[in-house]
Tab-separated table of C-alpha atoms in Angstrom:
chain	number	residue	atom	x	y	z
A	12	MET	CA	14.762	-4.743	-26.489
A	13	PHE	CA	13.177	-1.478	-27.090
A	14	SER	CA	10.690	-0.491	-29.627
A	15	PRO	CA	10.560	3.502	-30.978
A	16	ILE	CA	7.417	4.960	-29.295
A	17	LYS	CA	4.813	6.782	-31.295
A	18	ASN	CA	1.574	8.461	-29.388
A	19	THR	CA	1.171	10.965	-26.986
A	20	LYS	CA	1.907	10.831	-23.204
A	21	LEU	CA	5.273	9.576	-23.978
A	22	TYR	CA	6.691	9.172	-20.430
A	23	GLU	CA	4.098	7.041	-19.889
A	24	GLN	CA	4.991	4.772	-22.613
A	25	VAL	CA	8.571	5.121	-21.746
A	26	ILE	CA	7.662	3.556	-18.223
A	27	GLU	CA	5.538	1.067	-20.116
A	28	GLN	CA	8.453	-0.292	-21.872
A	29	ILE	CA	10.759	-0.214	-18.965
A	30	LYS	CA	8.325	-2.043	-17.154
A	31	ASP	CA	7.726	-4.428	-19.836
A	32	MET	CA	11.824	-5.178	-19.684
A	33	ILE	CA	11.142	-6.028	-16.105
A	34	ALA	CA	8.410	-8.332	-16.913
A	35	LYS	CA	10.196	-10.363	-19.396
A	36	GLY	CA	13.131	-10.522	-16.954
A	37	ILE	CA	15.656	-8.462	-18.935
A	38	LEU	CA	16.177	-5.824	-16.356
A	39	LYS	CA	16.373	-7.279	-12.716
A	40	LYS	CA	16.702	-5.734	-9.003
A	41	GLY	CA	20.057	-3.997	-9.143
A	42	ASP	CA	20.129	-3.813	-12.880
A	43	LYS	CA	21.943	-0.411	-14.434
A	44	LEU	CA	19.521	1.311	-16.923
A	45	PRO	CA	20.379	2.082	-20.221
A	46	SER	CA	21.815	5.820	-20.196
A	47	GLU	CA	19.698	8.628	-20.987
A	48	ARG	CA	20.969	9.033	-24.553
A	49	GLU	CA	20.488	5.646	-25.054
A	50	LEU	CA	16.944	5.596	-24.159
A	51	VAL	CA	16.383	8.374	-26.205
A	52	ASP	CA	18.010	6.697	-29.112
A	53	HIS	CA	16.008	3.572	-28.652
A	54	LEU	CA	12.920	4.815	-27.829
A	55	GLN	CA	12.952	7.879	-30.240
A	56	VAL	CA	11.523	10.303	-27.945
A	57	SER	CA	12.455	13.511	-26.344
A	58	ARG	CA	15.251	13.735	-23.426
A	59	THR	CA	12.690	15.237	-21.802
A	60	SER	CA	10.131	12.646	-21.741
A	61	ILE	CA	12.972	9.950	-20.758
A	62	ARG	CA	13.873	11.934	-17.736
A	63	GLU	CA	10.217	12.467	-17.014
A	64	ALA	CA	9.821	8.914	-16.880
A	65	LEU	CA	13.264	8.237	-14.843
A	66	ARG	CA	12.287	11.112	-12.262
A	67	ALA	CA	8.927	9.422	-11.853
A	68	LEU	CA	10.339	6.037	-11.067
A	69	GLN	CA	13.195	7.530	-8.866
A	70	ILE	CA	10.219	9.207	-6.823
A	71	MET	CA	8.594	6.122	-6.391
A	72	GLY	CA	11.840	4.734	-5.223
A	73	LEU	CA	11.577	1.976	-7.791
A	74	ILE	CA	15.141	3.327	-9.636
A	75	GLU	CA	18.188	4.864	-7.989
A	76	CYS	CA	20.216	7.340	-9.512
A	77	ARG	CA	24.017	7.060	-8.568
A	78	GLN	CA	26.083	10.101	-9.472
A	79	GLY	CA	28.453	9.372	-12.129
A	80	GLU	CA	27.466	6.144	-12.630
A	81	GLY	CA	23.578	6.307	-13.953
A	82	ASN	CA	20.675	4.796	-13.023
A	83	PHE	CA	19.907	1.704	-11.171
A	84	ILE	CA	16.581	-0.648	-10.628
A	85	SER	CA	16.430	-0.553	-6.869
A	86	GLN	CA	17.488	-3.350	-4.495
A	87	SER	CA	15.106	-2.850	-2.198
A	88	PHE	CA	11.493	-0.919	-2.172
A	89	GLU	CA	11.318	0.673	1.341
A	90	HIS	CA	10.270	4.182	-0.011
A	91	SER	CA	7.800	3.065	-2.797
A	92	PHE	CA	4.722	3.340	-1.463
A	93	PHE	CA	5.617	5.995	1.102
A	94	GLU	CA	5.439	9.075	-0.857
A	95	PRO	CA	2.023	8.434	-2.619
A	96	LEU	CA	0.540	7.325	0.854
A	97	SER	CA	1.839	10.389	2.798
A	98	ILE	CA	0.524	12.616	0.137
A	99	MET	CA	-2.825	10.942	-0.117
A	100	PHE	CA	-3.259	10.772	3.764
A	101	MET	CA	-2.935	14.992	3.772
A	102	LEU	CA	-5.269	15.301	1.106
A	103	GLN	CA	-8.100	12.995	2.476
A	104	GLU	CA	-7.760	14.751	5.627
A	105	THR	CA	-7.196	11.356	7.204
A	106	ASN	CA	-6.813	11.211	11.200
A	107	PRO	CA	-4.204	9.468	12.436
A	108	GLU	CA	-6.502	6.890	14.226
A	109	GLU	CA	-7.023	5.495	10.459
A	110	ILE	CA	-2.952	4.915	10.008
A	111	ILE	CA	-3.204	2.940	13.250
A	112	GLU	CA	-6.109	1.246	12.411
A	113	VAL	CA	-4.294	-0.021	9.067
A	114	ARG	CA	-1.095	-1.120	11.015
A	115	LYS	CA	-3.330	-3.510	13.181
A	116	VAL	CA	-5.455	-4.900	10.313
A	117	ILE	CA	-2.065	-5.999	8.662
A	118	GLU	CA	0.096	-6.916	11.705
A	119	VAL	CA	-2.296	-8.664	13.464
A	120	GLU	CA	-2.698	-11.335	10.693
A	121	THR	CA	0.721	-11.062	9.659
A	122	ALA	CA	1.772	-12.564	12.584
A	123	ALA	CA	-0.451	-15.094	12.324
A	124	ILE	CA	1.356	-15.859	8.899
A	125	ALA	CA	5.124	-15.438	10.224
A	126	ALA	CA	3.976	-18.226	12.713
A	127	LYS	CA	3.588	-20.632	10.207
A	128	LYS	CA	6.885	-19.681	8.190
A	129	ILE	CA	9.151	-18.127	10.814
A	130	THR	CA	12.777	-20.091	10.935
A	131	GLU	CA	15.103	-20.828	13.796
A	132	GLU	CA	17.463	-18.254	13.086
A	133	GLU	CA	14.570	-15.562	12.914
A	134	LEU	CA	13.248	-16.793	16.258
A	135	GLU	CA	16.763	-16.486	17.891
A	136	SER	CA	16.804	-12.839	15.944
A	137	LEU	CA	13.731	-12.049	17.999
A	138	GLU	CA	15.115	-13.420	21.284
A	139	ILE	CA	18.166	-11.103	20.951
A	140	LEU	CA	15.829	-7.951	20.382
A	141	ILE	CA	13.586	-8.935	23.425
A	142	LYS	CA	16.749	-9.598	25.786
A	143	ALA	CA	17.986	-5.899	24.523
A	144	PHE	CA	14.717	-4.092	24.914
A	145	LYS	CA	14.374	-5.385	28.397
A	146	ASN	CA	18.169	-4.141	29.008
A	147	SER	CA	17.997	-0.934	27.567
A	148	THR	CA	16.559	1.862	29.414
A	149	ASP	CA	17.252	4.346	26.395
A	150	GLU	CA	13.942	5.358	24.930
A	151	ASN	CA	15.636	6.112	21.564
A	152	ASP	CA	17.398	2.795	21.517
A	153	ASN	CA	14.316	1.193	22.809
A	154	VAL	CA	12.310	2.653	20.066
A	155	LYS	CA	14.719	1.216	17.382
A	156	ILE	CA	14.628	-2.207	19.161
A	157	ASP	CA	10.743	-2.200	19.325
A	158	LYS	CA	10.578	-1.523	15.040
A	159	LYS	CA	13.168	-3.914	14.473
A	160	PHE	CA	11.146	-6.532	16.683
A	161	HIS	CA	7.947	-5.459	14.405
A	162	TYR	CA	9.612	-5.565	11.162
A	163	GLU	CA	11.320	-8.992	11.773
A	164	ILE	CA	8.046	-10.609	12.141
A	165	ALA	CA	6.494	-9.199	9.087
A	166	GLN	CA	9.669	-10.400	7.310
A	167	ALA	CA	8.947	-13.923	8.883
A	168	SER	CA	5.568	-13.891	6.881
A	169	ARG	CA	7.934	-13.985	3.504
A	170	ASN	CA	5.437	-11.633	2.022
A	171	PHE	CA	6.996	-8.844	0.345
A	172	ILE	CA	3.894	-6.919	-0.478
A	173	ILE	CA	3.068	-7.131	3.111
A	174	LEU	CA	6.218	-6.112	4.333
A	175	ASN	CA	6.539	-2.945	2.091
A	176	ILE	CA	3.237	-2.062	2.843
A	177	LEU	CA	4.498	-2.058	6.614
A	178	ASN	CA	7.206	-0.210	5.574
A	179	ALA	CA	5.168	2.847	4.404
A	180	ILE	CA	2.652	2.867	7.060
A	181	SER	CA	5.502	2.658	9.734
A	182	SER	CA	6.953	5.804	8.024
A	183	LEU	CA	3.571	7.501	8.208
A	184	ILE	CA	3.529	6.829	11.615
A	185	ASP	CA	6.900	8.184	12.249
A	186	SER	CA	6.034	11.261	10.229
A	187	PHE	CA	2.657	12.059	11.205
A	188	ILE	CA	2.300	11.058	15.040
A	189	LYS	CA	5.944	12.566	15.740
A	190	ASP	CA	7.325	10.846	18.860
A	191	ALA	CA	4.318	8.325	19.304
A	192	ARG	CA	6.569	5.560	19.580
A	193	LYS	CA	8.969	7.629	22.188
A	194	LYS	CA	5.710	8.613	24.353
A	195	ILE	CA	4.890	4.981	25.736
A	196	LEU	CA	8.450	4.042	26.314
A	197	THR	CA	9.213	7.214	28.499
A	198	ASP	CA	7.088	5.415	31.141
A	199	GLU	CA	9.296	2.301	33.030
A	200	LYS	CA	6.136	0.240	33.605
A	201	ASN	CA	5.130	0.433	30.038
A	202	ARG	CA	8.239	-1.137	29.248
A	203	GLU	CA	7.811	-3.723	31.613
A	204	VAL	CA	4.302	-4.322	30.015
A	205	LEU	CA	5.548	-4.346	26.162
A	206	ALA	CA	8.474	-6.665	27.203
A	207	MET	CA	5.943	-9.330	28.259
A	208	GLN	CA	4.095	-8.832	25.328
A	209	HIS	CA	6.787	-9.128	22.809
A	210	GLU	CA	7.588	-12.581	24.807
A	211	GLU	CA	4.033	-13.604	24.258
A	212	ILE	CA	4.160	-12.970	20.500
A	213	TYR	CA	7.768	-14.799	20.417
A	214	ASN	CA	6.171	-17.981	22.341
A	215	ALA	CA	3.159	-18.088	20.205
A	216	LEU	CA	5.520	-17.568	17.068
A	217	LYS	CA	7.811	-20.227	18.349
A	218	LYS	CA	4.982	-22.677	19.109
A	219	GLY	CA	3.692	-22.142	14.989
A	220	ASP	CA	0.589	-21.192	16.834
A	221	SER	CA	-1.062	-18.755	14.379
A	222	LYS	CA	-4.447	-17.985	16.366
A	223	LYS	CA	-2.397	-17.099	19.453
A	224	ALA	CA	0.522	-15.209	17.727
A	225	ALA	CA	-2.621	-12.952	15.809
A	226	GLU	CA	-4.313	-12.668	19.855
A	227	ALA	CA	-0.885	-11.546	21.333
A	228	MET	CA	-0.253	-8.931	18.624
A	229	ARG	CA	-3.526	-7.742	18.676
A	230	LYS	CA	-3.124	-7.304	22.346
A	231	HIS	CA	0.033	-5.605	21.982
A	232	LEU	CA	-1.055	-3.432	19.515
A	233	ASP	CA	-4.240	-2.145	21.268
A	234	PHE	CA	-2.303	-1.581	24.291
A	235	ALA	CA	0.195	0.676	22.329
A	236	ASN	CA	-2.202	2.352	20.270
A	237	GLU	CA	-3.566	4.077	23.144
A	238	TYR	CA	-0.783	5.883	23.578
A	239	MET	CA	-0.386	6.783	19.774
A	240	ILE	CA	-3.617	8.466	19.661
A	241	LYS	CA	-3.496	10.398	23.014
B	13	MET	CA	2.729	30.758	-0.607
B	14	PHE	CA	5.841	29.165	-2.222
B	15	SER	CA	9.652	29.914	-1.609
B	16	PRO	CA	12.080	29.852	-4.082
B	17	ILE	CA	14.077	26.786	-4.228
B	18	LYS	CA	18.276	26.502	-3.732
B	19	ASN	CA	19.583	23.023	-3.529
B	20	THR	CA	20.396	20.134	-6.155
B	21	LYS	CA	17.628	17.420	-6.447
B	22	LEU	CA	15.178	20.287	-7.642
B	23	TYR	CA	12.419	18.039	-8.472
B	24	GLU	CA	12.011	16.554	-4.816
B	25	GLN	CA	11.917	19.937	-3.635
B	26	VAL	CA	9.231	21.127	-5.757
B	27	ILE	CA	6.902	18.284	-4.701
B	28	GLU	CA	8.024	18.876	-1.315
B	29	GLN	CA	6.648	22.513	-1.784
B	30	ILE	CA	3.645	21.020	-3.189
B	31	LYS	CA	3.281	18.673	-0.703
B	32	ASP	CA	3.488	21.535	2.256
B	33	MET	CA	0.839	23.408	0.397
B	34	ILE	CA	-1.327	20.398	0.906
B	35	ALA	CA	-0.293	19.827	4.446
B	36	LYS	CA	-1.429	23.513	5.142
B	37	GLY	CA	-4.526	23.192	3.496
B	38	ILE	CA	-3.831	25.550	0.568
B	39	LEU	CA	-4.340	23.002	-1.680
B	40	LYS	CA	-7.109	20.414	-1.335
B	41	LYS	CA	-8.675	17.453	-3.566
B	42	GLY	CA	-9.684	18.735	-6.613
B	43	ASP	CA	-8.034	21.888	-6.848
B	44	LYS	CA	-6.058	23.368	-9.582
B	45	LEU	CA	-2.352	24.036	-9.235
B	46	PRO	CA	-0.757	27.038	-10.551
B	47	SER	CA	0.604	26.730	-13.990
B	48	GLU	CA	3.832	25.512	-14.892
B	49	ARG	CA	5.000	29.173	-16.009
B	50	GLU	CA	3.510	30.489	-12.435
B	51	LEU	CA	5.791	27.559	-10.809
B	52	VAL	CA	8.832	28.733	-12.544
B	53	ASP	CA	8.372	32.222	-11.649
B	54	HIS	CA	7.230	31.354	-7.781
B	55	LEU	CA	9.862	28.514	-7.177
B	56	GLN	CA	12.592	30.042	-9.689
B	57	VAL	CA	13.710	26.743	-10.740
B	58	SER	CA	14.061	25.343	-14.577
B	59	ARG	CA	10.497	24.389	-16.399
B	60	THR	CA	12.043	21.126	-16.687
B	61	SER	CA	12.556	20.443	-12.794
B	62	ILE	CA	8.480	21.489	-12.753
B	63	ARG	CA	7.383	19.014	-15.290
B	64	GLU	CA	9.405	16.396	-13.915
B	65	ALA	CA	7.878	17.040	-10.366
B	66	LEU	CA	4.157	17.299	-11.913
B	67	ARG	CA	4.774	14.443	-14.236
B	68	ALA	CA	5.880	12.168	-11.239
B	69	LEU	CA	2.662	13.397	-9.028
B	70	GLN	CA	0.838	12.368	-12.215
B	71	ILE	CA	2.132	8.923	-12.682
B	72	MET	CA	1.367	8.297	-8.955
B	73	GLY	CA	-1.976	9.373	-9.928
B	74	LEU	CA	-1.958	12.099	-7.393
B	75	ILE	CA	-2.352	15.095	-9.637
B	76	GLU	CA	-4.784	14.927	-13.103
B	77	CYS	CA	-3.631	17.035	-16.084
B	78	ARG	CA	-6.938	18.032	-18.104
B	79	GLN	CA	-6.086	19.118	-21.540
B	80	GLY	CA	-6.158	22.823	-21.763
B	81	GLU	CA	-7.040	23.431	-18.477
B	82	GLY	CA	-4.131	22.693	-16.252
B	83	ASN	CA	-3.282	20.494	-13.521
B	84	PHE	CA	-5.440	19.501	-10.608
B	85	ILE	CA	-5.359	17.665	-7.506
B	86	SER	CA	-6.955	14.244	-8.056
B	87	GLN	CA	-10.163	13.553	-6.737
B	88	SER	CA	-9.772	9.937	-5.889
B	89	PHE	CA	-6.798	8.045	-5.440
B	90	GLU	CA	-7.470	4.939	-6.964
B	91	HIS	CA	-4.732	4.450	-8.942
B	92	SER	CA	-2.122	5.961	-6.620
B	93	PHE	CA	-0.167	2.749	-5.432
B	94	PHE	CA	-0.803	0.432	-8.287
B	95	GLU	CA	1.806	1.783	-10.378
B	96	PRO	CA	4.719	1.240	-7.591
B	97	LEU	CA	2.978	-2.089	-6.443
B	98	SER	CA	2.773	-3.553	-9.609
B	99	ILE	CA	6.241	-2.703	-10.909
B	100	MET	CA	7.919	-3.813	-7.292
B	101	PHE	CA	5.564	-6.990	-7.691
B	102	MET	CA	7.483	-7.969	-10.957
B	103	LEU	CA	10.784	-7.024	-9.621
B	104	GLN	CA	10.527	-9.236	-6.475
B	105	GLU	CA	9.584	-12.020	-8.894
B	106	THR	CA	6.723	-12.327	-6.049
B	107	ASN	CA	4.247	-15.271	-6.567
B	108	PRO	CA	0.639	-14.625	-7.291
B	109	GLU	CA	-0.318	-16.353	-3.730
B	110	GLU	CA	1.092	-13.532	-2.327
B	111	ILE	CA	-1.106	-11.063	-3.728
B	112	ILE	CA	-3.880	-13.583	-2.594
B	113	GLU	CA	-2.668	-13.545	0.797
B	114	VAL	CA	-2.360	-9.761	1.268
B	115	ARG	CA	-6.135	-9.392	-0.002
B	116	LYS	CA	-6.908	-11.907	2.685
B	117	VAL	CA	-5.155	-10.411	5.685
B	118	ILE	CA	-6.736	-6.962	4.986
B	119	GLU	CA	-9.987	-7.663	4.131
B	120	VAL	CA	-10.808	-10.243	6.537
B	121	GLU	CA	-9.800	-7.616	9.197
B	122	THR	CA	-11.763	-5.058	7.245
B	123	ALA	CA	-14.906	-6.778	7.519
B	124	ALA	CA	-14.423	-6.847	11.232
B	125	ILE	CA	-14.157	-2.895	11.423
B	126	ALA	CA	-16.948	-2.475	9.053
B	127	ALA	CA	-19.347	-4.525	11.027
B	128	LYS	CA	-18.978	-1.612	13.591
B	129	LYS	CA	-19.541	1.220	11.174
B	130	ILE	CA	-21.557	0.262	8.416
B	131	THR	CA	-25.076	2.378	7.880
B	132	GLU	CA	-28.560	1.268	6.744
B	133	GLU	CA	-27.829	2.687	3.504
B	134	GLU	CA	-25.012	0.644	2.787
B	135	LEU	CA	-26.711	-2.678	4.040
B	136	GLU	CA	-29.464	-2.201	1.559
B	137	SER	CA	-26.957	-1.581	-1.360
B	138	LEU	CA	-25.386	-4.752	-0.384
B	139	GLU	CA	-28.534	-6.433	-0.548
B	140	ILE	CA	-29.382	-5.243	-4.042
B	141	LEU	CA	-25.899	-6.464	-4.951
B	142	ILE	CA	-26.665	-9.898	-3.677
B	143	LYS	CA	-29.742	-10.328	-5.197
B	144	ALA	CA	-28.391	-8.882	-8.527
B	145	PHE	CA	-25.536	-11.915	-8.487
B	146	LYS	CA	-27.881	-14.283	-8.046
B	147	ASN	CA	-30.373	-13.331	-10.477
B	148	SER	CA	-27.501	-12.894	-13.241
B	149	THR	CA	-25.944	-15.735	-15.162
B	150	ASP	CA	-23.636	-13.592	-17.008
B	151	GLU	CA	-19.950	-14.085	-15.683
B	152	ASN	CA	-18.895	-10.765	-16.717
B	153	ASP	CA	-21.961	-8.985	-14.753
B	154	ASN	CA	-21.059	-11.264	-11.622
B	155	VAL	CA	-17.470	-10.349	-11.696
B	156	LYS	CA	-18.523	-6.831	-11.435
B	157	ILE	CA	-20.899	-7.466	-8.866
B	158	ASP	CA	-18.534	-9.055	-7.075
B	159	LYS	CA	-16.344	-6.697	-7.190
B	160	LYS	CA	-18.770	-4.254	-5.962
B	161	PHE	CA	-19.538	-6.150	-3.125
B	162	HIS	CA	-16.055	-5.984	-1.461
B	163	TYR	CA	-15.282	-2.799	-2.489
B	164	GLU	CA	-18.712	-1.494	-0.813
B	165	ILE	CA	-17.556	-3.517	2.549
B	166	ALA	CA	-13.964	-1.784	2.368
B	167	GLN	CA	-16.157	1.531	1.937
B	168	ALA	CA	-17.909	0.942	4.945
B	169	SER	CA	-14.500	0.710	7.025
B	170	ARG	CA	-14.292	4.339	6.499
B	171	ASN	CA	-10.759	3.970	6.082
B	172	PHE	CA	-9.487	5.502	3.367
B	173	ILE	CA	-5.680	3.929	3.378
B	174	ILE	CA	-7.331	0.392	3.511
B	175	LEU	CA	-9.455	1.570	0.656
B	176	ASN	CA	-6.604	2.606	-1.535
B	177	ILE	CA	-4.509	-0.365	-0.601
B	178	LEU	CA	-7.161	-2.790	-1.376
B	179	ASN	CA	-7.993	-1.022	-4.951
B	180	ALA	CA	-4.139	-1.403	-6.010
B	181	ILE	CA	-4.572	-5.119	-4.663
B	182	SER	CA	-7.350	-5.622	-6.659
B	183	SER	CA	-5.928	-4.011	-9.960
B	184	LEU	CA	-2.640	-6.559	-9.425
B	185	ILE	CA	-5.083	-9.364	-9.187
B	186	ASP	CA	-6.675	-8.305	-12.598
B	187	SER	CA	-3.616	-8.031	-14.276
B	188	PHE	CA	-1.351	-10.791	-12.791
B	189	ILE	CA	-3.968	-13.230	-12.153
B	190	LYS	CA	-6.181	-12.642	-15.505
B	191	ASP	CA	-9.912	-14.100	-15.644
B	192	ALA	CA	-9.230	-15.829	-12.178
B	193	ARG	CA	-12.373	-13.895	-11.061
B	194	LYS	CA	-14.285	-15.245	-13.950
B	195	LYS	CA	-13.092	-18.571	-13.900
B	196	ILE	CA	-14.639	-19.351	-10.471
B	197	LEU	CA	-17.884	-18.043	-11.668
B	198	THR	CA	-18.072	-19.774	-14.928
B	199	ASP	CA	-19.454	-23.086	-12.697
B	200	GLU	CA	-22.947	-22.778	-11.555
B	201	LYS	CA	-22.395	-24.475	-8.312
B	202	ASN	CA	-19.660	-22.232	-7.427
B	203	ARG	CA	-22.057	-19.309	-8.069
B	204	GLU	CA	-24.759	-20.539	-5.712
B	205	VAL	CA	-21.749	-21.103	-2.792
B	206	LEU	CA	-20.360	-17.628	-3.415
B	207	ALA	CA	-24.338	-16.025	-3.036
B	208	MET	CA	-24.591	-17.864	0.261
B	209	GLN	CA	-21.291	-16.730	1.223
B	210	HIS	CA	-21.948	-12.908	0.414
B	211	GLU	CA	-25.322	-13.442	2.416
B	212	GLU	CA	-23.546	-14.943	5.600
B	213	ILE	CA	-21.013	-11.909	5.553
B	214	TYR	CA	-23.841	-9.531	4.874
B	215	ASN	CA	-25.805	-10.860	7.808
B	216	ALA	CA	-22.588	-10.558	10.535
B	217	LEU	CA	-22.409	-7.015	9.180
B	218	LYS	CA	-26.362	-6.600	9.738
B	219	LYS	CA	-25.919	-7.667	13.260
B	220	GLY	CA	-22.622	-5.496	13.638
B	221	ASP	CA	-20.847	-8.949	14.891
B	222	SER	CA	-17.311	-8.196	14.028
B	223	LYS	CA	-16.154	-11.682	14.702
B	224	LYS	CA	-18.978	-13.210	12.439
B	225	ALA	CA	-17.952	-11.036	9.539
B	226	ALA	CA	-14.210	-11.517	10.009
B	227	GLU	CA	-14.990	-15.375	10.038
B	228	ALA	CA	-17.147	-15.221	7.117
B	229	MET	CA	-15.197	-13.165	5.180
B	230	ARG	CA	-12.307	-15.669	5.837
B	231	LYS	CA	-14.132	-18.607	4.956
B	232	HIS	CA	-15.292	-16.724	1.339
B	233	LEU	CA	-11.872	-15.931	0.470
B	234	ASP	CA	-10.273	-19.516	1.308
B	235	PHE	CA	-13.062	-20.919	-0.905
B	236	ALA	CA	-12.274	-18.246	-3.809
B	237	ASN	CA	-8.508	-18.290	-3.632
B	238	GLU	CA	-8.587	-22.126	-4.452
B	239	TYR	CA	-9.383	-21.133	-7.534
B	240	MET	CA	-7.304	-18.108	-8.112
B	241	ILE	CA	-4.358	-20.052	-7.588
B	242	LYS	CA	-4.962	-23.066	-9.704
C-alpha cells in the first residue's frame, strides 16, 4: 500500500504517495485516510512531514478533518481552487474586470455544452428558479436564486472541472466585488430584464440549441457585468 | 504588521495574515517572507503551525523556498492550480475528454479577447513560431513550438487568471493524456494542416477580428482533439 520514503522534501513525497493511492483507486471520495500515526509507521517519515502534507491537502480543500474521527478525502471540491486563485489574484494586482471576463469566457461556452446534455429534470429545476426569481422582491433571496440558476446550468454541462473553476471564480466575485450581485438587483427594472434573459437562456437550453444558449448567456452576462464593474 | 493569533486552526490564521499582508501590498511578488522564527515571534503560534501554513502555500506554488535564503512570494504562478486540479481530476474519475473540453471552452474565447489586445511584437513572435513549426520535422520540437504558440495567444489576452488556468489544464493534458500532442505530429500531413490552421488564427488576430479568431481556434482544437481522445 505505502512504501517508506527516503529523500528530501518529505511532505511532497507524502502527497505523491497519497496521490498515487488515489490514482490506483485505493482511496476514493469520502474515504478515511490512515491515521497520522499509521502514516508515520508506513512511510517512515516524521510526524511533522505527515502533518505538513495533510494540512496542505486540507487547505486546498482536498481532504477534510473531522474532529475526533480523522482525515477524509473530500466529497466535493468546491473550495479547491479558491485559495490559490484568491491569493494569486491579489499578488498579480489583477483588476476585478479580469474575474468577470473569465466568468464570461467559461459560462458562455458552458451554456453551449449544457444545451446538448441537459435533462428534463434539470430543465424543470431551472423553471422553478425562474418563477421564484420573478416572484421574489427580496434582493438577498434573488442573489441566491440567480447564483443557483447559473450553478445548475454549469452542472448540466457534466464537466466537473468547469464546475469547480466556476465555483472558484464565483467565490472570487463574492469576495472581491462585494455586493456586486446585489447592486444590480436592487433596481426593479433590472430584475425584469434579468428574468427575461434567464428565460431566453432556458428556452435555448430546452431546444438543445447550443448557439442560441451561448448567445443568450453572453447577452445576459454583458448586461450584468456593466453593473459589476461600476 | 502582524497581530498575535488566538484561536484554533492556527495554520489557517497564519495563511489569513499572510494574505492580509498581500492584500495590503506589504508583501509583493518576489518579496522575502519573514523567517520562521520571526513569524513565530510575531504571530505567537507554534513553529509547527507556521511551517504547516508555509508548506501549504509552497505546495500551491504561491511561495518558494530557496535553500539557505528563506521563503519568497513566487514571481509566477504556473503551478498554483495544477496540484489541486490533478488530484481532483483523479478523485472525480474525470475522463480525459473533460480536460480537452475545458481547454476548448477557454481557448476559443481567449482567442477572441486576444484579437482585441494583441500587440505588433506579439504578432511578430507568433509569426516566428509559425515559420519554425513549418521548418521543423522533429516532433519533440514541434510539440514545444505548438505549446508556445497557444501560450502566447493566451498571454495576449492580458488576463492572468485565464493564463494560469490554461497552464494548469495544459499540465493536466501532459500528464493524463501522455504523448497526445506528439501523436498528432508524427504524421506529416497533420503537421501541414496544423500549420495552416495556425496561420488562420494568426491572420484573424492580426486583423483584430475576434469572431474569426474564435472560429479558427475552434476549428484547430476540434481537429487536434480528435487525436487526443483516440
